[in-house]
XYZ file of C-alpha atoms in Angstrom:
119
model
C 0.009 0.169 -0.093
C 2.342 2.480 -1.173
C 1.775 5.307 -3.629
C 4.658 6.544 -5.660
C 4.393 9.943 -7.715
C 7.380 10.902 -10.180
C 8.169 14.230 -11.481
C 11.104 16.148 -13.156
C 10.967 14.857 -16.501
C 11.215 17.117 -19.529
C 13.223 17.960 -22.740
C 16.932 18.452 -22.712
C 19.802 18.659 -25.270
C 22.438 15.996 -25.428
C 24.910 16.490 -22.610
C 22.657 18.065 -20.283
C 21.127 16.994 -16.979
C 17.759 16.222 -15.169
C 16.871 15.240 -11.745
C 13.948 13.064 -11.359
C 11.941 12.792 -8.073
C 9.885 9.939 -6.676
C 7.716 10.788 -3.764
C 6.286 7.941 -1.570
C 3.161 7.976 0.709
C 0.777 5.619 2.097
C 3.179 3.490 4.217
C 6.808 3.588 5.358
C 9.238 2.426 2.706
C 11.631 1.256 5.475
C 12.813 -2.504 4.484
C 11.987 -1.616 1.077
C 14.068 -1.283 -2.264
C 13.121 1.653 -4.565
C 13.974 1.363 -8.222
C 14.070 3.579 -11.434
C 12.952 1.823 -14.760
C 12.514 3.366 -18.238
C 10.462 2.328 -21.247
C 11.216 3.851 -24.770
C 8.671 3.641 -27.536
C 8.353 0.202 -28.714
C 10.670 -1.292 -26.284
C 10.317 -3.374 -23.100
C 10.706 -1.544 -19.744
C 14.460 -1.893 -18.406
C 16.197 -1.510 -15.061
C 17.993 1.624 -14.504
C 18.981 1.930 -10.905
C 17.711 1.039 -7.345
C 18.507 1.878 -3.755
C 17.868 -0.089 -0.573
C 16.152 2.485 1.517
C 17.465 1.476 5.006
C 21.167 1.199 4.037
C 21.351 3.428 1.030
C 23.285 0.765 -1.042
C 22.715 1.599 -4.740
C 22.911 -0.505 -8.023
C 23.109 0.669 -11.554
C 22.731 -0.634 -15.085
C 25.739 -0.619 -17.101
C 24.204 1.802 -19.555
C 23.921 4.601 -16.822
C 26.807 3.762 -14.334
C 28.727 6.976 -13.823
C 26.404 9.239 -15.372
C 23.281 8.671 -13.249
C 23.160 8.726 -9.393
C 20.397 7.620 -7.105
C 19.774 8.894 -3.599
C 16.982 9.173 -1.075
C 15.787 11.602 1.620
C 14.484 10.101 4.567
C 12.711 12.968 5.980
C 10.892 13.508 2.621
C 10.298 9.983 1.785
C 11.447 10.841 -1.776
C 13.801 8.970 -4.042
C 16.045 11.094 -6.780
C 17.507 10.125 -9.810
C 20.065 12.786 -10.926
C 21.011 12.192 -14.670
C 23.937 13.857 -16.147
C 25.684 13.448 -19.570
C 22.360 12.762 -20.958
C 22.235 10.821 -24.392
C 19.410 10.798 -27.136
C 19.136 7.091 -26.112
C 18.089 7.966 -22.605
C 14.829 9.198 -24.070
C 12.100 7.178 -22.231
C 9.111 7.282 -19.870
C 10.981 6.969 -16.421
C 8.986 5.004 -13.747
C 9.772 4.447 -10.113
C 8.732 1.275 -8.133
C 9.199 -0.414 -4.962
C 9.504 -3.974 -3.623
C 10.304 -5.233 -0.053
C 14.137 -6.246 0.534
C 14.674 -9.811 -0.562
C 11.659 -9.966 -2.822
C 12.495 -9.954 -6.808
C 9.205 -8.627 -7.876
C 8.430 -4.677 -7.817
C 4.846 -4.722 -6.944
C 4.081 -0.826 -6.594
C 4.596 1.514 -9.597
C 4.419 5.335 -10.172
C 2.796 6.892 -13.169
C 5.979 7.794 -15.067
C 7.588 10.824 -16.300
C 8.811 11.442 -19.937
C 12.556 12.148 -20.427
C 13.316 13.406 -23.904
C 16.995 13.962 -24.853
C 17.348 15.826 -28.246
C 20.496 15.328 -30.334
């Protein structure tokens, strides 16, 4: 019973930056993992990054490692995705999602926010 709302998407030129936010409500996200996924037109949804809420431990897809940074603000119940050095292939709808620690399936999802990177 977690509600997730993404924001921060938009249009940016290649090489630029955006910061996405995912605000959680409804229940505490302690003992949960929060992830970012993206889906480009005509493509399947792919994993981008995730963070363990309690420990702050993060992991990244190889395609975004060293360009994107995931973080969380405990007081605001919000997870951020800082995206730097953006490329046209980063264009997608970005979703945040959450799952319990130790569970493989993300079972709560936000509505998504559009990121478009122009060449």
